[in-house]
XYZ file of C-alpha atoms in Angstrom:
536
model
C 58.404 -29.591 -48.650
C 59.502 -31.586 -45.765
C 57.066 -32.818 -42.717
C 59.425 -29.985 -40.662
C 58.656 -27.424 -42.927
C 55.177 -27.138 -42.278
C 54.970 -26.871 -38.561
C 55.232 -23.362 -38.456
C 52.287 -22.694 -41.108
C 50.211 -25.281 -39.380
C 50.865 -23.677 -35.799
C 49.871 -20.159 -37.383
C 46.828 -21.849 -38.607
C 46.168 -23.976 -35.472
C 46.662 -20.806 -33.481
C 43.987 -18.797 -35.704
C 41.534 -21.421 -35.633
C 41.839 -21.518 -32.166
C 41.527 -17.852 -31.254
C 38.432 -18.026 -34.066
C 37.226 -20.427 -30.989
C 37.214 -18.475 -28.344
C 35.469 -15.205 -30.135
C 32.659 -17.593 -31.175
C 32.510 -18.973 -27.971
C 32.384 -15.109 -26.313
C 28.865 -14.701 -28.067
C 27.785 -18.011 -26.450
C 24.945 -17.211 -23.612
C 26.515 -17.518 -20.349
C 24.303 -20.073 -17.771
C 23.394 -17.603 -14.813
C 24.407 -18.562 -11.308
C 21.523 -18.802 -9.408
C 21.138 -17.735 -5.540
C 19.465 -20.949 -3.625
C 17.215 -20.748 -1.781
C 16.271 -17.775 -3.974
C 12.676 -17.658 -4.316
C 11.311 -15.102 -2.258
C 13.526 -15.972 0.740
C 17.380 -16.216 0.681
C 19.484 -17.863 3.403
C 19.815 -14.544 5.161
C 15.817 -13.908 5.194
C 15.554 -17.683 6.615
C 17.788 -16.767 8.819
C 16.241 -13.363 9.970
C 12.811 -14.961 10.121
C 14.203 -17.360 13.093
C 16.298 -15.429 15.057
C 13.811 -12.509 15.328
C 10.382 -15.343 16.137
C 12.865 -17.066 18.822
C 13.779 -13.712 20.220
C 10.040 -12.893 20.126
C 10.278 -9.425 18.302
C 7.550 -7.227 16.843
C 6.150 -7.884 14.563
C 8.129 -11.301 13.791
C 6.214 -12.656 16.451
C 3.097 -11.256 15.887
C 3.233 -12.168 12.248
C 4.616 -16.029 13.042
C 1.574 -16.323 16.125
C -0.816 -15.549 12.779
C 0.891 -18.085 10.707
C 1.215 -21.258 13.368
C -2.717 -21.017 13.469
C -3.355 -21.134 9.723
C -5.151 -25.027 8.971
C -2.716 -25.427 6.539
C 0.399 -24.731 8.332
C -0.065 -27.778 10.692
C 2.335 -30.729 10.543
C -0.790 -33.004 9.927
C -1.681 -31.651 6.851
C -2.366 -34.173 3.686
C -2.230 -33.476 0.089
C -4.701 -34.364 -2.403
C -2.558 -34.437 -5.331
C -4.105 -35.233 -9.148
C -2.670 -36.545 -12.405
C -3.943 -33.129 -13.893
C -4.398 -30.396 -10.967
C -8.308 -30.953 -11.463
C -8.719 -28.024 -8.851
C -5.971 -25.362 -8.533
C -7.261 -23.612 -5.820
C -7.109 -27.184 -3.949
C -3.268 -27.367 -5.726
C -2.744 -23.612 -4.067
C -3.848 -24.863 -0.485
C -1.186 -27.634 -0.875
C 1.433 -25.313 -1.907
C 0.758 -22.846 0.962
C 1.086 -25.689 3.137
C 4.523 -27.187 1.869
C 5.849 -23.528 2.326
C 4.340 -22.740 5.939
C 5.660 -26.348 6.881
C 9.045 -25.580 5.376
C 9.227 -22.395 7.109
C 8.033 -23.868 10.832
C 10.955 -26.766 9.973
C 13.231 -23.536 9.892
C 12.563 -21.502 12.362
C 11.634 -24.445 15.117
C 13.926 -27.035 14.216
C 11.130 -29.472 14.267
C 11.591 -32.277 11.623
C 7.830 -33.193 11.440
C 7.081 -30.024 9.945
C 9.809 -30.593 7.579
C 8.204 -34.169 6.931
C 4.626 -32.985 6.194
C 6.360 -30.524 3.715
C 8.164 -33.060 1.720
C 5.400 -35.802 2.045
C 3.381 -33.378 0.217
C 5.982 -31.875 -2.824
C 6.476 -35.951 -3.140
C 2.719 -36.751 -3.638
C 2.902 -34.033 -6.072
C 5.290 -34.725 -7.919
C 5.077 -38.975 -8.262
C 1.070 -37.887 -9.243
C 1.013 -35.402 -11.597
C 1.323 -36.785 -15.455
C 0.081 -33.954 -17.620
C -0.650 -30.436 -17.216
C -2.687 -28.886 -15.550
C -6.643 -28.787 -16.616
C -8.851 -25.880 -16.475
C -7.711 -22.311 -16.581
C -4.349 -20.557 -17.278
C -4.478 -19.541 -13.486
C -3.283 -22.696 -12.499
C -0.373 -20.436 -12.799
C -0.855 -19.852 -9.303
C -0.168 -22.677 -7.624
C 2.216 -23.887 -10.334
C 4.286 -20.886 -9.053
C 3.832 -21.197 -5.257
C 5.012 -24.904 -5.631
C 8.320 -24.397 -6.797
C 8.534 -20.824 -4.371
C 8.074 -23.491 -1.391
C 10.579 -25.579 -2.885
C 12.943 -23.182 -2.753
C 12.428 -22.568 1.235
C 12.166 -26.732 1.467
C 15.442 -27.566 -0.709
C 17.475 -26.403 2.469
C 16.264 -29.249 4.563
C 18.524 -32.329 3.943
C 15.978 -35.155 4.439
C 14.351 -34.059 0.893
C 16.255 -36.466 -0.858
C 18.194 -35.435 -4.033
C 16.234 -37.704 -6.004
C 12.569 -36.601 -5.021
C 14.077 -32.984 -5.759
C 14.514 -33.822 -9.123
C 11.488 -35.516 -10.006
C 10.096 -32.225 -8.557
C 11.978 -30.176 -10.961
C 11.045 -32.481 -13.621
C 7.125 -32.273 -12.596
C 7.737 -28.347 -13.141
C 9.625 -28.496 -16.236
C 7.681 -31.207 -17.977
C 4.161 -30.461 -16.923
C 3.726 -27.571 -15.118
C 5.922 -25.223 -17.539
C 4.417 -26.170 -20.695
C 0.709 -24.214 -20.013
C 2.488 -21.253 -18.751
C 4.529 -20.711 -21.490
C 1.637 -21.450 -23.634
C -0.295 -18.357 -22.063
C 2.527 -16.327 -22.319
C 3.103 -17.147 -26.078
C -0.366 -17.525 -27.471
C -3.178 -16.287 -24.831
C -5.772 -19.499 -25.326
C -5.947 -17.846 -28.842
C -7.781 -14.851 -27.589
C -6.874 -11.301 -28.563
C -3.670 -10.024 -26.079
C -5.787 -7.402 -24.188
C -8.482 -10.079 -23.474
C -6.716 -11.026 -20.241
C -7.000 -8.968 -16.705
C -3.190 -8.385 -15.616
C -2.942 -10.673 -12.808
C -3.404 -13.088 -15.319
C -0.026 -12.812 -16.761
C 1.301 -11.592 -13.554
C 1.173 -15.346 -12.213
C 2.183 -16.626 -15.322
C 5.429 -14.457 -15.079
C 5.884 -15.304 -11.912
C 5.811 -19.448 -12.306
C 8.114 -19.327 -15.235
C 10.386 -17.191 -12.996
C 10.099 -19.536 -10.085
C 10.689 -22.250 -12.164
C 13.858 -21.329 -13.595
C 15.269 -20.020 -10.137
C 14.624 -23.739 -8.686
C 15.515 -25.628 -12.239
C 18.846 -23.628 -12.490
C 17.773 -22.570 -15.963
C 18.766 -19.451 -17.583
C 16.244 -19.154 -20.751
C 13.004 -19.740 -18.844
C 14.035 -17.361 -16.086
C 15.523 -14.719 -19.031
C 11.764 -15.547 -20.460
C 9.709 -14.261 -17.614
C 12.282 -10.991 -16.637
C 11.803 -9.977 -20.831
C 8.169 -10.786 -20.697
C 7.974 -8.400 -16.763
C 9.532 -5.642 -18.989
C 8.406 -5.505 -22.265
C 5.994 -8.425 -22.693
C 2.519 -7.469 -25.209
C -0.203 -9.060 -22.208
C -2.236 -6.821 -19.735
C 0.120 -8.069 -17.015
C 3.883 -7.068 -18.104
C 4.374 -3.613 -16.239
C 4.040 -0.875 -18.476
C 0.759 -2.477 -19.005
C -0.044 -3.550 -15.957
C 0.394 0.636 -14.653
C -1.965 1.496 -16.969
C -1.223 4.916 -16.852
C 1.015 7.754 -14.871
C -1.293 10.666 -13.954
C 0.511 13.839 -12.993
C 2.049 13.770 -9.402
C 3.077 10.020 -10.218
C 0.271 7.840 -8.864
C -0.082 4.757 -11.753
C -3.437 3.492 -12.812
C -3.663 -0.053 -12.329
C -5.085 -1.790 -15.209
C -7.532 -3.331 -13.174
C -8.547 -0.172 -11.350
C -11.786 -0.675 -12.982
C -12.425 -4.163 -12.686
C -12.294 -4.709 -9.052
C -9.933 -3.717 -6.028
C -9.634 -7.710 -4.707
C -7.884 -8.432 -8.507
C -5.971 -4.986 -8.450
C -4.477 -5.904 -5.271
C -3.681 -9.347 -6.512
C -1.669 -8.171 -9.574
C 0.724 -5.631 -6.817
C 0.987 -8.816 -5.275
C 2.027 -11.230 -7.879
C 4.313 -8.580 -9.550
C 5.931 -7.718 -6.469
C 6.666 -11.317 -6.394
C 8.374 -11.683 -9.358
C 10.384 -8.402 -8.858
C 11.144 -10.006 -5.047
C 12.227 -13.310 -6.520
C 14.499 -11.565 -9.472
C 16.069 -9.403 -6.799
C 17.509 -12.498 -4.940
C 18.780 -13.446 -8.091
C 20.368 -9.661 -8.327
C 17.834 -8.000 -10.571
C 16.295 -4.926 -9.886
C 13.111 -5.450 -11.487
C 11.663 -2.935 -8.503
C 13.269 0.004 -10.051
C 12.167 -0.430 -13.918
C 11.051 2.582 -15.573
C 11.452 4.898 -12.775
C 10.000 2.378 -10.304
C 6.544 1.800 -12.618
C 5.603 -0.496 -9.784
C 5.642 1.435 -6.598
C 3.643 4.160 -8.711
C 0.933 1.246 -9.350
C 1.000 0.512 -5.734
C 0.691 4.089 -4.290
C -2.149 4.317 -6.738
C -4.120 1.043 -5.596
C -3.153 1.747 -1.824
C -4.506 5.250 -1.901
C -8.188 3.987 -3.245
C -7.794 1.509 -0.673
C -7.192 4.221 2.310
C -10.385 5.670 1.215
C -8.854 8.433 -0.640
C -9.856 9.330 -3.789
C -7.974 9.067 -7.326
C -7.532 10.411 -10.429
C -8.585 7.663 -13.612
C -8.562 7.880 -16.845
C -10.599 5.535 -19.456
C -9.681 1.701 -20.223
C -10.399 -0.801 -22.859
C -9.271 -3.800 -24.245
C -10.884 -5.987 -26.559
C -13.649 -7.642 -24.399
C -14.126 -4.842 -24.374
C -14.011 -3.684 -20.536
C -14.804 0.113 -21.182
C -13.915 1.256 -17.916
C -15.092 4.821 -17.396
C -14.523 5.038 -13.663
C -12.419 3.639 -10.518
C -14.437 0.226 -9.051
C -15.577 0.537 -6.273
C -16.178 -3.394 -5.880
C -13.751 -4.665 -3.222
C -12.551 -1.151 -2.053
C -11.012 -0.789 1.659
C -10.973 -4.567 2.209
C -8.177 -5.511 4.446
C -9.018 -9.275 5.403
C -7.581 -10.606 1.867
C -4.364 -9.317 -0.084
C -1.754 -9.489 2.090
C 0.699 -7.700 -0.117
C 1.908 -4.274 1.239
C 4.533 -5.695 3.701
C 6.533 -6.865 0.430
C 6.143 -3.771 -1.004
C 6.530 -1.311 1.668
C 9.511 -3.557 3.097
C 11.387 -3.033 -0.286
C 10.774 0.566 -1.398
C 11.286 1.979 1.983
C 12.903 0.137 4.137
C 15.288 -1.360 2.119
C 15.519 1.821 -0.506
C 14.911 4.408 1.408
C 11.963 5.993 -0.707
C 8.681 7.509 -0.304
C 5.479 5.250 0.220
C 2.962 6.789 2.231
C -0.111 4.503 0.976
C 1.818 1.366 0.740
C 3.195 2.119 4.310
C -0.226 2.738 5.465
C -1.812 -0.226 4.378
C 1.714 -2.424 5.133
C 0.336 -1.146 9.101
C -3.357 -1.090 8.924
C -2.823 -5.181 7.898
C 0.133 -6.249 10.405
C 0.733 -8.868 11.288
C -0.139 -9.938 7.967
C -2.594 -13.058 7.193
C -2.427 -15.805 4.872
C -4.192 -15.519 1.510
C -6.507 -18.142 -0.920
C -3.792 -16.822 -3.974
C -0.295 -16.150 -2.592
C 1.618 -17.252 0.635
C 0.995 -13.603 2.566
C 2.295 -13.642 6.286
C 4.652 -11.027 4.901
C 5.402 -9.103 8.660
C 6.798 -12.802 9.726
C 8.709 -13.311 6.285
C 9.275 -9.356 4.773
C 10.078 -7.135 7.447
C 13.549 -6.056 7.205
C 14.032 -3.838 10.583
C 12.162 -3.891 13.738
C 8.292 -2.347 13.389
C 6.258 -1.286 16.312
C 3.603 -3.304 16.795
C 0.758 -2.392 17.102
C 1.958 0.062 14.871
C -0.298 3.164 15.658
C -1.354 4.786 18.667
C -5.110 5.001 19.119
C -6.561 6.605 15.514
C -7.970 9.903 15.702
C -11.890 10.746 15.759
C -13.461 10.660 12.191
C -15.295 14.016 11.047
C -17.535 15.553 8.962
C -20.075 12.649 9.794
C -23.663 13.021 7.676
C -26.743 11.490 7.888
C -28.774 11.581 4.978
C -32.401 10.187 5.199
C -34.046 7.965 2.750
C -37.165 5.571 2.675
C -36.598 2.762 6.141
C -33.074 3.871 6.345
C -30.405 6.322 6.373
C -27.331 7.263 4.604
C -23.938 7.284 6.416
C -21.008 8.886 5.672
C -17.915 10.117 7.222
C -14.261 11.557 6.345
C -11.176 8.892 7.084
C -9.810 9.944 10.331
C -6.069 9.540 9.322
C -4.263 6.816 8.062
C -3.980 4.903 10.731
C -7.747 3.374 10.928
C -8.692 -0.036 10.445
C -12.254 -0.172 11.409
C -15.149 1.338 12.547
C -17.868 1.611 15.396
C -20.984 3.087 14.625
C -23.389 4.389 17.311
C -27.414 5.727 17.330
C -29.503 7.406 19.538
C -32.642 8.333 19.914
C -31.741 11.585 21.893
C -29.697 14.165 20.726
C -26.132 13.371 22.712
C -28.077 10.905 24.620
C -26.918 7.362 25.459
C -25.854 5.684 21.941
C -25.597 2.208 21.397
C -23.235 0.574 18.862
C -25.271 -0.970 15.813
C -22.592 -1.448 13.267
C -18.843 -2.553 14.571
C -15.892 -3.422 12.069
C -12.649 -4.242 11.607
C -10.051 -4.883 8.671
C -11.818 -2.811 6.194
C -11.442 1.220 5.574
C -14.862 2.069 4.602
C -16.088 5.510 5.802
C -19.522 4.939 5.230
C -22.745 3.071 6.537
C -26.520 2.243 5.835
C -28.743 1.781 8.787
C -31.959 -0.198 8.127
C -32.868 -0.921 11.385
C -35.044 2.489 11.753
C -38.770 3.407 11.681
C -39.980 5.801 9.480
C -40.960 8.744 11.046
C -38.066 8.753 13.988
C -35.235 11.002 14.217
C -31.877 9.168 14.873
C -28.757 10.741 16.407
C -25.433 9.067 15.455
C -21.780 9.092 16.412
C -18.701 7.092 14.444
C -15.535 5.675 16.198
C -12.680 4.948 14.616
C -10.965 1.325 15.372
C -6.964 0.208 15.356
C -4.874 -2.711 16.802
C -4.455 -0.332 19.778
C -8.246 0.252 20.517
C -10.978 2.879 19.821
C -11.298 6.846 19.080
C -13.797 8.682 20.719
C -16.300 9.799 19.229
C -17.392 12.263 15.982
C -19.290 14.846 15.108
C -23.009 14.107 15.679
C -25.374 13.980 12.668
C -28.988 13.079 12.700
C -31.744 12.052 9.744
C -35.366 10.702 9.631
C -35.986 8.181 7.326
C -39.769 8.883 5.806
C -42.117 6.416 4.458
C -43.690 6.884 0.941
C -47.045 8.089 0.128
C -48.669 8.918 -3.587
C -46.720 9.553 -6.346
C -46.166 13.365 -7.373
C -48.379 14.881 -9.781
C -47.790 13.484 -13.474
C -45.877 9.808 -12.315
C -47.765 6.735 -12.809
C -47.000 3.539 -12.356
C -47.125 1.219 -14.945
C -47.191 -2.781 -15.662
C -46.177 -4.883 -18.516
C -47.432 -8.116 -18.194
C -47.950 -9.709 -14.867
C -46.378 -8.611 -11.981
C -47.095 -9.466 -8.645
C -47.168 -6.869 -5.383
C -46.728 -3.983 -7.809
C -46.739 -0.728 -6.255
C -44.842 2.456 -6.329
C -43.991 5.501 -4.060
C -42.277 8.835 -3.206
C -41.029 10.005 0.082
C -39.255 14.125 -0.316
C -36.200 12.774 1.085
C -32.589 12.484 0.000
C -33.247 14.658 -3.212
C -36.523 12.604 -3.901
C -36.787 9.183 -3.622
C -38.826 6.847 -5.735
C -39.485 3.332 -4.723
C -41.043 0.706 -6.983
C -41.763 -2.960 -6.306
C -43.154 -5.692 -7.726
C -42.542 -9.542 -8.548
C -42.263 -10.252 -12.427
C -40.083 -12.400 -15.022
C -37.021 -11.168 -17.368
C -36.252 -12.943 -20.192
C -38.741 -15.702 -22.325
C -41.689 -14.526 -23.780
C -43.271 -14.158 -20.070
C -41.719 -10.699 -19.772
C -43.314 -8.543 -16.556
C -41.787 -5.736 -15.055
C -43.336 -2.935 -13.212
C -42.448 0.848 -13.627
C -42.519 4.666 -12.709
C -42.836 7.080 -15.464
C -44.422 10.565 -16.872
C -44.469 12.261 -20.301
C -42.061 15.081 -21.312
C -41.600 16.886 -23.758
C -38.847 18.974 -24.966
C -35.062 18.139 -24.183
């Protein structure tokens, strides 16, 4: 056959192989296009945040006043960067300083601040030659570095170079321990980990592969958010849906201070994949804002349905912690959430909302960035954001031996604090012995008394626009002990010192026992109040 002849065949085959080509290369992964800056801020949040400070609106302002007087948002800020992050919550500081910096370069237009930020993401990253020791919650500031590089890679004096040793730093060191949680737990069983333990995991393999520009580790942390087998991906993390839709956080029963951390740290990640154009907020059903409403409601002072956890430390948690509850001067992480669901989506959040207001302007946080009324607030907010909170009620007093028991219903959702006043006289003059702010509580225990004495009290409630008037008036006498009741005696093993026991017919019958002795060793001593019985 001649040369000629076989053009044809050869362009039939030429033409198959090539078309063979490009269906293999349709099942190739496609390299996402990443927003930047597309951390937790995009260009139109940057630019939001500094039109609204210089115009001076609420609660912008309010929220950027709070922010300019944190220690570690000042342009004279060092780092003290290790070869191994020897202390993470030192690393953390550093990170919320490179971010506050970045953002006062931003808004001001003031270069220094800009400096300090990139002085310290370059000690960082020319320092650190290994991963990071201790814990897997270096997580935390592993993730809040590359967040704040995000905000800083806008400023053109960070030179293109010192961004990618940066990137490298996160890739080659700080990378590595994350994904080894994620994969293998320290070798502990999968359950043996609280949630916010993978929740800042997640969210530093997210944040790195937003800044790095790379698709698998970011594709890593959205899988692992969905459907990972750790405490912390979300349809662990909301525990469980009780009827009516409130979620149980999985650390309901640990503490509230962690609980709140994990809403945080997951609202995070879903914040950072939605500027990537993700809606992580809305998986099954919006999982998340049913873990939130849960965890804000408990935090309002309102009570909430729980149902038992374990895992295989095991926690056995039979009831809703009350460790932590009402606290409002840490976890700064409603304005996120509130901002998103219903602001931006127009749903339903009556606890988040609440505690979003109780906390604005937002403060700064030991774990995450906060400051969240400056940088989250979509639309205008009055601030304060409450008129003057209604009087609490239902007030009681409830006696018991040198002090007494207070406790009072939650006058609305719009109280922050408390003022708690005595008398002697019933609707005499009181004077305030307990004041507060910045916590929800609804309760009180007065020690300051004298046995014997009949006290008169009042509550106030407390907002950012002032102070209620006053409750309901209740009134107790604390009693002091005398001999046990017929049948108790009290009993010794070993040696204790000051033993002595008491009962005073107060507060259902109240028993008090003291004494000075040793636990543990083969010194044991304790002192104790018992009888016989027989029977069940």
């Amino acid at each position: 056959m001649k040369p000629n002849a076989l053009l044809p065949q050869l362009k039939r085959k030429m033409g198959s192989l090539i078309l063979v080509c490009f269906v293999l290369a349709g099942f190739a992964p496609a390299a996402r296009a990443f927003v930047h800056p597309g951390g937790l801020h995009n260009q139109a949040d940057l630019d939001r945040m500094k039109t609204q400070v210089l115009a001076g609106a609420h609660p912008w302002i309010d929220g950027w006043n709070s922010l300019i007087a944190d220690p570690r948002a000042q342009n004279t800020y060092t780092a003290a960067a290790t070869a191994n992050m020897s202390s993470r919550q030192r690393a953390q500081d550093d990170a919320a300083a490179m971010y506050y910096n970045a953002l006062r370069w931003y808004i001001t237009g003031d270069t220094s601040y800009a400096t300090c930020a990139v002085n310290i993401a370059n000690a960082w990253s020319s320092t650190l030659n290994s991963t990071p020791a201790g814990d897997f919650l270096s997580a935390i500031p592993s993730g809040s570095f590359c967040l704040a590089a995000e905000v800083l890679r806008t400023y053109p004096g960070w030179s293109a170079a010192n961004i990618t040793q940066f990137k490298n730093m996160a890739l080659n060191y700080l990378y590595p321990k994350c994904n080894d949680y994620l994969l293998n737990h320290g070798g502990s069983c999968i359950s043996n980990y609280w949630a916010n333990w993978d929740a800042c995991n997640i969210l530093a393999v997210l944040a790195i592969g937003v800044l790095c520009d790379d698709t698998a580790k970011y594709d890593q942390a959205v899988t692992y958010f969905q459907s990972g087998a750790g405490e912390g991906s979300i349809m662990h993390a909301v525990y469980y849906i009780h009827p009516g839709g409130l979620g149980q956080w999985q650390e309901a029963g640990r503490d509230q201070e962690h609980d709140q951390l994990g809403v945080g740290l997951l609202g995070s990640v879903c914040e950072v994949a939605w500027k990537q154009g993700l809606d992580l907020y809305g998986y099954s059903s919006n999982r998340l804002l049913a873990g939130a409403e849960y965890t804000a409601q408990y935090n309002l002072w309102k009570s909430v349905p729980f149902t038992f956890y374990n895992n295989c430390q095991p926690a056995n948690n039979k009831w809703v912690s009350i460790n932590g509850r009402g606290r409002l001067d840490d976890r700064p992480v409603w304005e996120l959430i509130y901002n998103h669901y219903v602001v931006r989506k127009g749903l339903s959040a009556p606890n988040a909302q609440a505690m979003a207001q109780l906390m604005r302007p937002e403060h700064g946080s030991a774990d995450h960035f906060g400051y969240g009324s400056l940088t989250f607030t979509l639309n205008p907010s009055t601030y304060p954001p409450s008129p003057t909170p209604p009087a609490p009620s239902g007030l009681t007093a409830t006696a018991g031996v040198g002090r007494v028991f207070l406790n009072w219903t939650r006058s609305g959702d719009t109280a922050n604090g408390y003022e708690v006043r005595r008398s002697t006289t019933s609707g005499g003059s009181y004077a305030s012995i307990a004041t507060w702010t910045d916590n929800t509580r609804c309760e009180h225990t007065d020690t300051g008394v004298t046995n014997g004495t009949t006290y008169y009290y009042v509550v106030a409630a407390r907002n950012q626009s002032g102070t209620s008037s006053n409750s309901n008036q209740a009134s107790a006498a604390p009693a002091a002990t005398g001999a046990l009741p017929s049948g108790w005696t009290r009993t010794s093993i070993g040696t204790v010192t000051g033993a002595a026991a008491g009962f005073a017919n107060v507060n259902g019958g109240t028993y008090v026992v003291s004494g000075s002795g040793t636990i543990g060793g083969t010194a044991k001593a304790v002192s104790y109040v018992n009888r016989s019985a027989t029977g069940d």
